[in-house]
């Protein structure tokens, strides 16, 4: 019989829409000995994860923890607990992930009132206001803070303020925003938020940090129907994550992955949120300068660009998939393709978390320059790296 050998993945540079490069410290943490999931030492570490997540989300919410599954499960956790059959939910859609929110609302028996904006644009706050006026019985407003499918940032603070004026709760997708741009849950008054471990936190995929405020918990406690998902029912999950000292078995937590998240959050705390946001902004500016010097255009208008997700238009006549394939083959560099309506038309270059650094900016610009020039694409060669260098020189 043929003996399968151990799997040794190549060393890539992950500059797509996630997962991003995992910090070696996080990988090392995940290789530490597995504990029982009710071991007092493990429970102590879970309490630290909760405290570190509160810092990351800038919240005092007690109900702050990591769902044992990827960002999509955090999304589902927010919707299944907060949306009851018959609830009207205003869902803002300006890319792929808003569409998934609609799916969630409908599967919970709610009615989704869609506020549509063009892909690449932020959520239009005036349209949200209009939807709230025509649907005064709206229970929840749901929106994506950082649309990873397009690279657009929406004005979370304004959307939340509007929802509050109309007595509606808010669910915010902070999967890509957390750690990359300011997410200040309590200052904005967000009621429920979910994120992911593998984007700007630079941990391995598979965990979804979530946080629920008091108003959200009140709505959950007042439910007249059972939460449709047993696994994601907050009242049950919290018997494991909540309660000082006395933890009951709910499911077996992904122990080693939680060591990884713990380390990723320790790293974030060491750097400091403000410094992390500034680093993401600086590296974005350098990448932007390089791409623009080449003649490549950004999809999103300047005021709404996400520093951690750079959507760039593919020049006319260029086979976008061939470029990505060459980058992966020759440079071990992964960038993302467009999704849905933007498939074939854009590249998505991530500068997330640990991957947001000058070395990656230079590597990406140099590699793109070489690959596009070899394909005789209509770009200016030999200027991108120097343009990025100038940005860093001006920053000091
Ligand atoms: C990646 C992402 C998700 C889904 O996260 P998974 O971990 O892939 O399930 C949800 N929302 C946004 C904005 C994302 O970028």
mmCIF file of C-alpha atoms and ligand atoms in Angstrom:
data_model
loop_
_atom_site.group_PDB
_atom_site.id
_atom_site.type_symbol
_atom_site.label_atom_id
_atom_site.label_comp_id
_atom_site.label_asym_id
_atom_site.label_seq_id
_atom_site.Cartn_x
_atom_site.Cartn_y
_atom_site.Cartn_z
ATOM 1 C CA UNK A 1 0.000 0.000 0.000
ATOM 2 C CA UNK A 2 1.195 3.515 -0.797
ATOM 3 C CA UNK A 3 2.164 5.306 2.411
ATOM 4 C CA UNK A 4 0.932 8.853 2.609
ATOM 5 C CA UNK A 5 3.488 11.154 4.174
ATOM 6 C CA UNK A 6 3.047 14.220 6.368
ATOM 7 C CA UNK A 7 1.665 17.329 4.731
ATOM 8 C CA UNK A 8 4.118 20.208 4.514
ATOM 9 C CA UNK A 9 2.420 23.274 3.063
ATOM 10 C CA UNK A 10 4.537 25.734 1.084
ATOM 11 C CA UNK A 11 5.346 29.054 2.746
ATOM 12 C CA UNK A 12 2.974 31.540 1.084
ATOM 13 C CA UNK A 13 2.477 35.254 1.522
ATOM 14 C CA UNK A 14 -1.259 35.627 2.100
ATOM 15 C CA UNK A 15 -2.413 38.952 0.705
ATOM 16 C CA UNK A 16 -5.949 38.050 -0.233
ATOM 17 C CA UNK A 17 -9.260 38.690 1.536
ATOM 18 C CA UNK A 18 -8.377 36.238 4.311
ATOM 19 C CA UNK A 19 -6.984 34.085 5.725
ATOM 20 C CA UNK A 20 -4.060 36.430 6.223
ATOM 21 C CA UNK A 21 -0.532 35.406 7.225
ATOM 22 C CA UNK A 22 -0.635 33.869 10.671
ATOM 23 C CA UNK A 23 1.906 35.320 13.052
ATOM 24 C CA UNK A 24 4.557 32.649 13.876
ATOM 25 C CA UNK A 25 3.924 33.331 17.563
ATOM 26 C CA UNK A 26 0.311 32.267 17.010
ATOM 27 C CA UNK A 27 1.383 29.074 15.227
ATOM 28 C CA UNK A 28 3.778 28.295 18.074
ATOM 29 C CA UNK A 29 1.027 28.868 20.638
ATOM 30 C CA UNK A 30 -1.233 26.422 18.806
ATOM 31 C CA UNK A 31 1.425 23.699 19.051
ATOM 32 C CA UNK A 32 1.357 23.746 22.883
ATOM 33 C CA UNK A 33 -0.066 20.779 24.826
ATOM 34 C CA UNK A 34 -3.795 20.248 24.595
ATOM 35 C CA UNK A 35 -5.677 20.632 27.867
ATOM 36 C CA UNK A 36 -9.085 19.314 28.824
ATOM 37 C CA UNK A 37 -11.743 21.871 27.998
ATOM 38 C CA UNK A 38 -12.810 22.111 31.658
ATOM 39 C CA UNK A 39 -9.253 22.198 33.015
ATOM 40 C CA UNK A 40 -8.930 25.134 35.428
ATOM 41 C CA UNK A 41 -5.881 26.388 33.511
ATOM 42 C CA UNK A 42 -7.842 26.354 30.269
ATOM 43 C CA UNK A 43 -10.758 28.161 31.890
ATOM 44 C CA UNK A 44 -8.363 30.793 33.188
ATOM 45 C CA UNK A 45 -7.110 31.270 29.642
ATOM 46 C CA UNK A 46 -10.706 31.571 28.347
ATOM 47 C CA UNK A 47 -11.293 34.387 30.830
ATOM 48 C CA UNK A 48 -8.234 36.140 29.432
ATOM 49 C CA UNK A 49 -9.544 35.674 25.892
ATOM 50 C CA UNK A 50 -12.805 37.334 26.964
ATOM 51 C CA UNK A 51 -10.951 40.273 28.516
ATOM 52 C CA UNK A 52 -8.708 40.651 25.467
ATOM 53 C CA UNK A 53 -11.722 40.544 23.148
ATOM 54 C CA UNK A 54 -13.400 43.267 25.177
ATOM 55 C CA UNK A 55 -10.334 45.391 24.526
ATOM 56 C CA UNK A 56 -10.333 44.559 20.809
ATOM 57 C CA UNK A 57 -14.045 45.436 20.437
ATOM 58 C CA UNK A 58 -13.715 48.375 22.876
ATOM 59 C CA UNK A 59 -16.626 47.140 24.942
ATOM 60 C CA UNK A 60 -17.512 46.375 28.534
ATOM 61 C CA UNK A 61 -20.055 43.725 27.471
ATOM 62 C CA UNK A 62 -19.872 40.653 29.685
ATOM 63 C CA UNK A 63 -21.241 38.527 26.858
ATOM 64 C CA UNK A 64 -18.083 38.692 24.754
ATOM 65 C CA UNK A 65 -16.483 35.442 23.644
ATOM 66 C CA UNK A 66 -15.426 33.434 20.586
ATOM 67 C CA UNK A 67 -17.911 31.170 18.793
ATOM 68 C CA UNK A 68 -16.220 27.838 17.999
ATOM 69 C CA UNK A 69 -16.576 28.194 14.238
ATOM 70 C CA UNK A 70 -15.670 30.697 11.489
ATOM 71 C CA UNK A 71 -17.073 34.191 10.913
ATOM 72 C CA UNK A 72 -20.161 32.857 9.142
ATOM 73 C CA UNK A 73 -21.150 31.108 12.371
ATOM 74 C CA UNK A 74 -20.699 34.340 14.329
ATOM 75 C CA UNK A 75 -23.017 35.975 11.812
ATOM 76 C CA UNK A 76 -25.519 33.172 12.256
ATOM 77 C CA UNK A 77 -25.178 33.369 16.057
ATOM 78 C CA UNK A 78 -26.221 37.037 16.001
ATOM 79 C CA UNK A 79 -29.188 36.449 13.711
ATOM 80 C CA UNK A 80 -30.620 33.245 15.201
ATOM 81 C CA UNK A 81 -30.570 34.697 18.700
ATOM 82 C CA UNK A 82 -31.850 38.179 17.889
ATOM 83 C CA UNK A 83 -34.308 37.629 15.047
ATOM 84 C CA UNK A 84 -37.631 36.094 16.001
ATOM 85 C CA UNK A 85 -40.257 34.947 13.499
ATOM 86 C CA UNK A 86 -42.196 37.988 12.279
ATOM 87 C CA UNK A 87 -39.430 40.535 13.042
ATOM 88 C CA UNK A 88 -38.694 43.196 10.455
ATOM 89 C CA UNK A 89 -34.971 43.660 9.874
ATOM 90 C CA UNK A 90 -33.451 46.392 7.725
ATOM 91 C CA UNK A 91 -30.499 44.797 5.940
ATOM 92 C CA UNK A 92 -27.937 47.009 4.224
ATOM 93 C CA UNK A 93 -26.327 45.392 1.204
ATOM 94 C CA UNK A 94 -23.379 46.808 -0.719
ATOM 95 C CA UNK A 95 -21.566 43.574 -1.479
ATOM 96 C CA UNK A 96 -21.576 39.823 -0.893
ATOM 97 C CA UNK A 97 -21.953 39.707 2.865
ATOM 98 C CA UNK A 98 -25.103 41.830 3.130
ATOM 99 C CA UNK A 99 -26.745 39.201 0.912
ATOM 100 C CA UNK A 100 -25.881 36.530 3.446
ATOM 101 C CA UNK A 101 -27.479 38.626 6.173
ATOM 102 C CA UNK A 102 -30.733 38.594 4.182
ATOM 103 C CA UNK A 103 -30.526 34.794 3.959
ATOM 104 C CA UNK A 104 -30.072 34.625 7.715
ATOM 105 C CA UNK A 105 -33.041 36.894 8.457
ATOM 106 C CA UNK A 106 -35.337 34.898 6.209
ATOM 107 C CA UNK A 107 -34.220 31.543 7.613
ATOM 108 C CA UNK A 108 -35.090 32.885 11.077
ATOM 109 C CA UNK A 109 -38.608 33.691 9.886
ATOM 110 C CA UNK A 110 -38.005 37.432 9.773
ATOM 111 C CA UNK A 111 -38.738 39.893 6.983
ATOM 112 C CA UNK A 112 -35.688 41.538 5.423
ATOM 113 C CA UNK A 113 -36.168 45.095 4.169
ATOM 114 C CA UNK A 114 -33.238 45.599 1.828
ATOM 115 C CA UNK A 115 -31.294 48.840 1.509
ATOM 116 C CA UNK A 116 -29.253 48.374 -1.651
ATOM 117 C CA UNK A 117 -26.138 50.251 -2.632
ATOM 118 C CA UNK A 118 -23.835 49.713 -5.570
ATOM 119 C CA UNK A 119 -20.877 47.409 -4.987
ATOM 120 C CA UNK A 120 -17.839 49.495 -4.113
ATOM 121 C CA UNK A 121 -19.975 52.179 -2.457
ATOM 122 C CA UNK A 122 -20.537 52.532 1.298
ATOM 123 C CA UNK A 123 -24.001 52.045 2.788
ATOM 124 C CA UNK A 124 -26.026 55.211 2.067
ATOM 125 C CA UNK A 125 -27.202 56.452 5.469
ATOM 126 C CA UNK A 126 -30.051 58.465 3.919
ATOM 127 C CA UNK A 127 -31.464 55.292 2.399
ATOM 128 C CA UNK A 128 -31.315 53.599 5.803
ATOM 129 C CA UNK A 129 -33.217 56.557 7.286
ATOM 130 C CA UNK A 130 -35.860 56.270 4.558
ATOM 131 C CA UNK A 131 -36.252 52.523 5.158
ATOM 132 C CA UNK A 132 -36.690 53.125 8.894
ATOM 133 C CA UNK A 133 -39.341 55.768 8.232
ATOM 134 C CA UNK A 134 -41.345 53.495 5.915
ATOM 135 C CA UNK A 135 -40.923 50.510 8.273
ATOM 136 C CA UNK A 136 -41.482 51.976 11.746
ATOM 137 C CA UNK A 137 -41.825 48.506 13.258
ATOM 138 C CA UNK A 138 -38.198 47.625 12.401
ATOM 139 C CA UNK A 139 -36.605 45.611 15.202
ATOM 140 C CA UNK A 140 -33.032 45.410 13.929
ATOM 141 C CA UNK A 141 -30.714 47.126 11.475
ATOM 142 C CA UNK A 142 -27.940 44.890 10.126
ATOM 143 C CA UNK A 143 -24.920 46.096 8.176
ATOM 144 C CA UNK A 144 -21.382 45.174 7.190
ATOM 145 C CA UNK A 145 -18.805 47.606 8.538
ATOM 146 C CA UNK A 146 -16.021 46.565 6.152
ATOM 147 C CA UNK A 147 -17.250 44.918 2.929
ATOM 148 C CA UNK A 148 -14.466 42.505 2.080
ATOM 149 C CA UNK A 149 -15.942 41.778 -1.346
ATOM 150 C CA UNK A 150 -15.386 45.364 -2.509
ATOM 151 C CA UNK A 151 -13.055 47.091 -0.040
ATOM 152 C CA UNK A 152 -15.636 49.689 1.072
ATOM 153 C CA UNK A 153 -15.972 51.030 4.620
ATOM 154 C CA UNK A 154 -19.385 52.187 5.847
ATOM 155 C CA UNK A 155 -20.130 54.776 8.523
ATOM 156 C CA UNK A 156 -20.986 52.485 11.421
ATOM 157 C CA UNK A 157 -21.474 55.303 13.903
ATOM 158 C CA UNK A 158 -24.063 57.077 11.739
ATOM 159 C CA UNK A 159 -25.990 53.871 10.980
ATOM 160 C CA UNK A 160 -26.122 52.890 14.657
ATOM 161 C CA UNK A 161 -27.241 56.390 15.706
ATOM 162 C CA UNK A 162 -30.079 56.233 13.178
ATOM 163 C CA UNK A 163 -31.188 52.801 14.339
ATOM 164 C CA UNK A 164 -31.229 54.037 17.935
ATOM 165 C CA UNK A 165 -33.397 57.035 17.005
ATOM 166 C CA UNK A 166 -35.920 54.554 15.624
ATOM 167 C CA UNK A 167 -35.707 52.183 18.582
ATOM 168 C CA UNK A 168 -34.041 49.414 16.558
ATOM 169 C CA UNK A 169 -31.121 47.238 17.615
ATOM 170 C CA UNK A 170 -28.025 46.844 15.431
ATOM 171 C CA UNK A 171 -26.053 43.846 14.232
ATOM 172 C CA UNK A 172 -22.649 44.772 12.811
ATOM 173 C CA UNK A 173 -20.352 42.566 10.743
ATOM 174 C CA UNK A 174 -16.831 43.437 11.906
ATOM 175 C CA UNK A 175 -15.130 40.387 10.407
ATOM 176 C CA UNK A 176 -12.660 42.377 8.340
ATOM 177 C CA UNK A 177 -12.697 45.621 10.319
ATOM 178 C CA UNK A 178 -11.619 44.311 13.746
ATOM 179 C CA UNK A 179 -7.948 45.111 14.324
ATOM 180 C CA UNK A 180 -7.546 46.974 11.014
ATOM 181 C CA UNK A 181 -9.684 50.082 11.451
ATOM 182 C CA UNK A 182 -11.394 51.547 14.544
ATOM 183 C CA UNK A 183 -14.190 49.373 15.936
ATOM 184 C CA UNK A 184 -15.485 51.060 19.084
ATOM 185 C CA UNK A 185 -18.547 49.063 19.976
ATOM 186 C CA UNK A 186 -19.653 50.848 23.145
ATOM 187 C CA UNK A 187 -18.898 54.378 21.947
ATOM 188 C CA UNK A 188 -21.017 53.735 18.864
ATOM 189 C CA UNK A 189 -23.701 51.837 20.784
ATOM 190 C CA UNK A 190 -23.643 48.686 18.636
ATOM 191 C CA UNK A 191 -25.851 45.956 20.160
ATOM 192 C CA UNK A 192 -24.373 42.832 18.578
ATOM 193 C CA UNK A 193 -21.155 42.324 16.673
ATOM 194 C CA UNK A 194 -19.297 39.388 15.146
ATOM 195 C CA UNK A 195 -15.817 39.046 13.698
ATOM 196 C CA UNK A 196 -13.389 36.395 12.480
ATOM 197 C CA UNK A 197 -10.040 35.102 13.679
ATOM 198 C CA UNK A 198 -8.318 34.986 10.279
ATOM 199 C CA UNK A 199 -8.472 38.516 8.936
ATOM 200 C CA UNK A 200 -6.832 41.421 10.797
ATOM 201 C CA UNK A 201 -6.312 39.340 13.939
ATOM 202 C CA UNK A 202 -3.969 37.041 11.970
ATOM 203 C CA UNK A 203 -4.969 33.883 13.754
ATOM 204 C CA UNK A 204 -5.864 30.661 12.016
ATOM 205 C CA UNK A 205 -9.451 30.468 10.631
ATOM 206 C CA UNK A 206 -12.144 28.790 12.692
ATOM 207 C CA UNK A 207 -13.159 31.168 15.479
ATOM 208 C CA UNK A 208 -15.640 34.015 15.500
ATOM 209 C CA UNK A 209 -15.348 36.614 18.261
ATOM 210 C CA UNK A 210 -18.784 38.004 19.166
ATOM 211 C CA UNK A 211 -20.155 40.498 21.663
ATOM 212 C CA UNK A 212 -23.701 41.270 22.802
ATOM 213 C CA UNK A 213 -24.815 44.343 24.731
ATOM 214 C CA UNK A 214 -27.558 44.675 27.335
ATOM 215 C CA UNK A 215 -30.343 45.610 24.941
ATOM 216 C CA UNK A 216 -29.539 42.608 22.777
ATOM 217 C CA UNK A 217 -29.605 40.306 25.796
ATOM 218 C CA UNK A 218 -32.963 41.741 26.877
ATOM 219 C CA UNK A 219 -34.411 40.938 23.463
ATOM 220 C CA UNK A 220 -33.028 37.411 23.623
ATOM 221 C CA UNK A 221 -34.425 36.877 27.130
ATOM 222 C CA UNK A 222 -37.854 38.122 26.008
ATOM 223 C CA UNK A 223 -38.056 35.564 23.172
ATOM 224 C CA UNK A 224 -41.248 33.561 23.044
ATOM 225 C CA UNK A 225 -39.815 30.968 20.642
ATOM 226 C CA UNK A 226 -36.753 28.767 21.035
ATOM 227 C CA UNK A 227 -33.612 29.744 19.145
ATOM 228 C CA UNK A 228 -33.655 27.525 16.048
ATOM 229 C CA UNK A 229 -30.004 26.506 16.421
ATOM 230 C CA UNK A 230 -29.063 24.413 19.424
ATOM 231 C CA UNK A 231 -25.324 24.928 18.922
ATOM 232 C CA UNK A 232 -25.549 28.715 18.652
ATOM 233 C CA UNK A 233 -28.205 29.318 21.327
ATOM 234 C CA UNK A 234 -26.524 31.972 23.486
ATOM 235 C CA UNK A 235 -28.217 30.950 26.704
ATOM 236 C CA UNK A 236 -26.695 27.483 26.312
ATOM 237 C CA UNK A 237 -23.284 28.585 25.037
ATOM 238 C CA UNK A 238 -22.908 30.949 27.965
ATOM 239 C CA UNK A 239 -23.180 28.115 30.437
ATOM 240 C CA UNK A 240 -19.738 27.245 29.090
ATOM 241 C CA UNK A 241 -18.189 30.663 28.379
ATOM 242 C CA UNK A 242 -19.962 32.660 31.083
ATOM 243 C CA UNK A 243 -20.356 32.248 34.831
ATOM 244 C CA UNK A 244 -17.324 32.848 37.044
ATOM 245 C CA UNK A 245 -15.722 29.554 37.979
ATOM 246 C CA UNK A 246 -18.618 27.206 37.259
ATOM 247 C CA UNK A 247 -18.503 26.026 33.682
ATOM 248 C CA UNK A 248 -20.741 23.331 32.298
ATOM 249 C CA UNK A 249 -20.077 21.186 29.255
ATOM 250 C CA UNK A 250 -21.710 22.533 26.112
ATOM 251 C CA UNK A 251 -19.356 21.444 23.338
ATOM 252 C CA UNK A 252 -15.644 20.669 23.227
ATOM 253 C CA UNK A 253 -13.913 23.929 22.497
ATOM 254 C CA UNK A 254 -11.172 23.983 19.827
ATOM 255 C CA UNK A 255 -8.553 24.183 22.570
ATOM 256 C CA UNK A 256 -5.398 24.777 20.536
ATOM 257 C CA UNK A 257 -7.098 27.220 18.210
ATOM 258 C CA UNK A 258 -8.105 29.228 21.273
ATOM 259 C CA UNK A 259 -4.449 29.294 22.369
ATOM 260 C CA UNK A 260 -3.827 30.830 18.950
ATOM 261 C CA UNK A 261 -6.525 33.471 19.369
ATOM 262 C CA UNK A 262 -5.225 34.243 22.843
ATOM 263 C CA UNK A 263 -1.737 34.836 21.444
ATOM 264 C CA UNK A 264 -3.083 36.900 18.518
ATOM 265 C CA UNK A 265 -4.958 39.126 20.971
ATOM 266 C CA UNK A 266 -1.917 39.420 23.249
ATOM 267 C CA UNK A 267 0.043 40.601 20.199
ATOM 268 C CA UNK A 268 -2.682 43.148 19.406
ATOM 269 C CA UNK A 269 -2.638 44.396 22.987
ATOM 270 C CA UNK A 270 1.159 44.700 22.945
ATOM 271 C CA UNK A 271 1.063 46.787 19.790
ATOM 272 C CA UNK A 272 -2.003 48.752 20.913
ATOM 273 C CA UNK A 273 -5.159 49.235 18.860
ATOM 274 C CA UNK A 274 -4.303 52.778 17.760
ATOM 275 C CA UNK A 275 -0.844 51.713 16.595
ATOM 276 C CA UNK A 276 -2.330 48.764 14.690
ATOM 277 C CA UNK A 277 -4.840 51.029 12.943
ATOM 278 C CA UNK A 278 -2.054 53.490 12.061
ATOM 279 C CA UNK A 279 0.125 50.678 10.699
ATOM 280 C CA UNK A 280 -2.707 49.436 8.457
ATOM 281 C CA UNK A 281 -3.283 52.984 7.191
ATOM 282 C CA UNK A 282 0.428 53.571 6.461
ATOM 283 C CA UNK A 283 0.942 50.340 4.530
ATOM 284 C CA UNK A 284 -2.231 50.973 2.555
ATOM 285 C CA UNK A 285 -0.942 54.420 1.566
ATOM 286 C CA UNK A 286 2.298 52.885 0.321
ATOM 287 C CA UNK A 287 0.533 50.161 -1.677
ATOM 288 C CA UNK A 288 -1.871 52.730 -3.098
ATOM 289 C CA UNK A 289 0.986 54.992 -4.204
ATOM 290 C CA UNK A 290 2.697 52.061 -5.901
ATOM 291 C CA UNK A 291 -0.384 50.846 -7.732
ATOM 292 C CA UNK A 292 -1.339 54.351 -8.824
ATOM 293 C CA UNK A 293 2.183 54.996 -10.102
ATOM 294 C CA UNK A 294 1.782 51.885 -12.254
ATOM 295 C CA UNK A 295 -1.492 53.240 -13.564
ATOM 296 C CA UNK A 296 -3.807 50.843 -11.741
ATOM 297 C CA UNK A 297 -7.067 52.239 -10.399
ATOM 298 C CA UNK A 298 -8.800 51.657 -7.077
ATOM 299 C CA UNK A 299 -12.439 50.574 -7.119
ATOM 300 C CA UNK A 300 -13.577 52.463 -4.008
ATOM 301 C CA UNK A 301 -13.625 56.253 -3.652
ATOM 302 C CA UNK A 302 -10.837 57.561 -1.429
ATOM 303 C CA UNK A 303 -12.943 58.463 1.615
ATOM 304 C CA UNK A 304 -14.393 54.955 1.926
ATOM 305 C CA UNK A 305 -11.369 52.771 1.222
ATOM 306 C CA UNK A 306 -10.427 50.040 3.634
ATOM 307 C CA UNK A 307 -6.688 50.003 4.300
ATOM 308 C CA UNK A 308 -6.775 46.242 4.867
ATOM 309 C CA UNK A 309 -8.586 45.347 1.626
ATOM 310 C CA UNK A 310 -7.439 47.054 -1.550
ATOM 311 C CA UNK A 311 -9.713 46.463 -4.528
ATOM 312 C CA UNK A 312 -7.970 47.292 -7.792
ATOM 313 C CA UNK A 313 -9.481 47.278 -11.288
ATOM 314 C CA UNK A 314 -7.978 44.804 -13.734
ATOM 315 C CA UNK A 315 -6.643 46.728 -16.781
ATOM 316 C CA UNK A 316 -8.416 46.120 -20.092
ATOM 317 C CA UNK A 317 -7.310 43.010 -21.906
ATOM 318 C CA UNK A 318 -5.544 41.458 -18.913
ATOM 319 C CA UNK A 319 -6.436 37.906 -17.876
ATOM 320 C CA UNK A 320 -6.845 38.462 -14.131
ATOM 321 C CA UNK A 321 -6.724 34.763 -13.215
ATOM 322 C CA UNK A 322 -3.467 34.307 -15.135
ATOM 323 C CA UNK A 323 -1.914 37.126 -13.108
ATOM 324 C CA UNK A 324 -2.961 35.531 -9.814
ATOM 325 C CA UNK A 325 -1.676 32.149 -10.973
ATOM 326 C CA UNK A 326 1.716 33.647 -11.911
ATOM 327 C CA UNK A 327 1.974 35.446 -8.567
ATOM 328 C CA UNK A 328 1.306 32.219 -6.710
ATOM 329 C CA UNK A 329 3.610 30.092 -8.844
ATOM 330 C CA UNK A 330 6.588 32.450 -9.113
ATOM 331 C CA UNK A 331 6.322 34.513 -5.932
ATOM 332 C CA UNK A 332 4.303 32.267 -3.605
ATOM 333 C CA UNK A 333 2.073 35.314 -3.251
ATOM 334 C CA UNK A 334 -1.696 34.970 -2.944
ATOM 335 C CA UNK A 335 -4.029 37.833 -3.812
ATOM 336 C CA UNK A 336 -7.812 37.579 -4.143
ATOM 337 C CA UNK A 337 -10.157 37.583 -7.121
ATOM 338 C CA UNK A 338 -13.389 39.531 -7.439
ATOM 339 C CA UNK A 339 -16.627 37.995 -6.217
ATOM 340 C CA UNK A 340 -20.077 37.982 -7.815
ATOM 341 C CA UNK A 341 -20.597 40.975 -10.068
ATOM 342 C CA UNK A 342 -16.920 41.878 -9.713
ATOM 343 C CA UNK A 343 -15.508 38.493 -10.736
ATOM 344 C CA UNK A 344 -12.894 38.929 -13.456
ATOM 345 C CA UNK A 345 -12.913 42.706 -13.045
ATOM 346 C CA UNK A 346 -10.942 43.333 -9.852
ATOM 347 C CA UNK A 347 -8.169 42.001 -7.687
ATOM 348 C CA UNK A 348 -8.469 42.168 -3.928
ATOM 349 C CA UNK A 349 -5.156 42.773 -2.218
ATOM 350 C CA UNK A 350 -5.276 42.285 1.515
ATOM 351 C CA UNK A 351 -2.951 43.981 3.981
ATOM 352 C CA UNK A 352 -4.407 42.388 7.071
ATOM 353 C CA UNK A 353 -2.900 42.103 10.517
ATOM 354 C CA UNK A 354 0.532 40.466 10.523
ATOM 355 C CA UNK A 355 0.582 40.689 6.697
ATOM 356 C CA UNK A 356 0.289 44.469 6.779
ATOM 357 C CA UNK A 357 3.973 45.369 6.571
ATOM 358 C CA UNK A 358 6.366 47.167 4.201
ATOM 359 C CA UNK A 359 8.040 43.941 3.065
ATOM 360 C CA UNK A 360 4.733 42.620 1.757
ATOM 361 C CA UNK A 361 3.917 45.948 0.115
ATOM 362 C CA UNK A 362 7.261 45.932 -1.744
ATOM 363 C CA UNK A 363 6.998 42.241 -2.629
ATOM 364 C CA UNK A 364 3.507 42.642 -4.010
ATOM 365 C CA UNK A 365 4.310 45.774 -6.024
ATOM 366 C CA UNK A 366 7.502 44.280 -7.446
ATOM 367 C CA UNK A 367 5.804 41.028 -8.335
ATOM 368 C CA UNK A 368 2.770 42.707 -9.910
ATOM 369 C CA UNK A 369 5.065 44.967 -11.914
ATOM 370 C CA UNK A 370 7.054 42.010 -13.225
ATOM 371 C CA UNK A 371 4.044 39.809 -13.998
ATOM 372 C CA UNK A 372 1.997 42.545 -15.672
ATOM 373 C CA UNK A 373 4.963 43.819 -17.687
ATOM 374 C CA UNK A 374 5.747 40.317 -18.925
ATOM 375 C CA UNK A 375 2.122 40.097 -20.131
ATOM 376 C CA UNK A 376 2.497 43.434 -21.949
ATOM 377 C CA UNK A 377 -0.284 44.877 -19.810
ATOM 378 C CA UNK A 378 -0.868 48.645 -20.115
ATOM 379 C CA UNK A 379 1.005 49.606 -16.938
ATOM 380 C CA UNK A 380 4.041 51.752 -16.223
ATOM 381 C CA UNK A 381 6.940 49.551 -15.200
ATOM 382 C CA UNK A 382 9.745 50.252 -12.734
ATOM 383 C CA UNK A 383 8.068 53.010 -10.718
ATOM 384 C CA UNK A 384 5.803 51.290 -8.190
ATOM 385 C CA UNK A 385 8.339 50.310 -5.541
ATOM 386 C CA UNK A 386 9.939 53.767 -5.568
ATOM 387 C CA UNK A 387 6.514 55.395 -5.124
ATOM 388 C CA UNK A 388 5.820 53.208 -2.094
ATOM 389 C CA UNK A 389 9.260 53.971 -0.675
ATOM 390 C CA UNK A 390 8.520 57.667 -0.911
ATOM 391 C CA UNK A 391 5.397 57.227 1.208
ATOM 392 C CA UNK A 392 7.374 55.496 3.964
ATOM 393 C CA UNK A 393 10.104 58.149 3.763
ATOM 394 C CA UNK A 394 7.515 60.899 4.178
ATOM 395 C CA UNK A 395 5.895 59.089 7.097
ATOM 396 C CA UNK A 396 8.974 59.318 9.354
HETATM 397 C C1 LIG B 1 -14.713 36.600 5.692
HETATM 398 C C2 LIG B 1 -15.979 37.313 6.012
HETATM 399 C C3 LIG B 1 -17.102 36.656 6.541
HETATM 400 C C4 LIG B 1 -17.162 35.174 6.735
HETATM 401 O O1 LIG B 1 -16.190 34.691 7.545
HETATM 402 P P1 LIG B 1 -15.752 33.135 7.449
HETATM 403 O O2 LIG B 1 -14.738 33.005 8.530
HETATM 404 O O3 LIG B 1 -15.235 32.951 6.060
HETATM 405 O O4 LIG B 1 -16.953 32.311 7.700
HETATM 406 C C5 LIG B 1 -18.203 37.418 6.871
HETATM 407 N N1 LIG B 1 -18.226 38.757 6.668
HETATM 408 C C6 LIG B 1 -17.182 39.420 6.127
HETATM 409 C C7 LIG B 1 -17.269 40.891 5.912
HETATM 410 C C8 LIG B 1 -16.034 38.706 5.781
HETATM 411 O O5 LIG B 1 -14.997 39.356 5.241
#
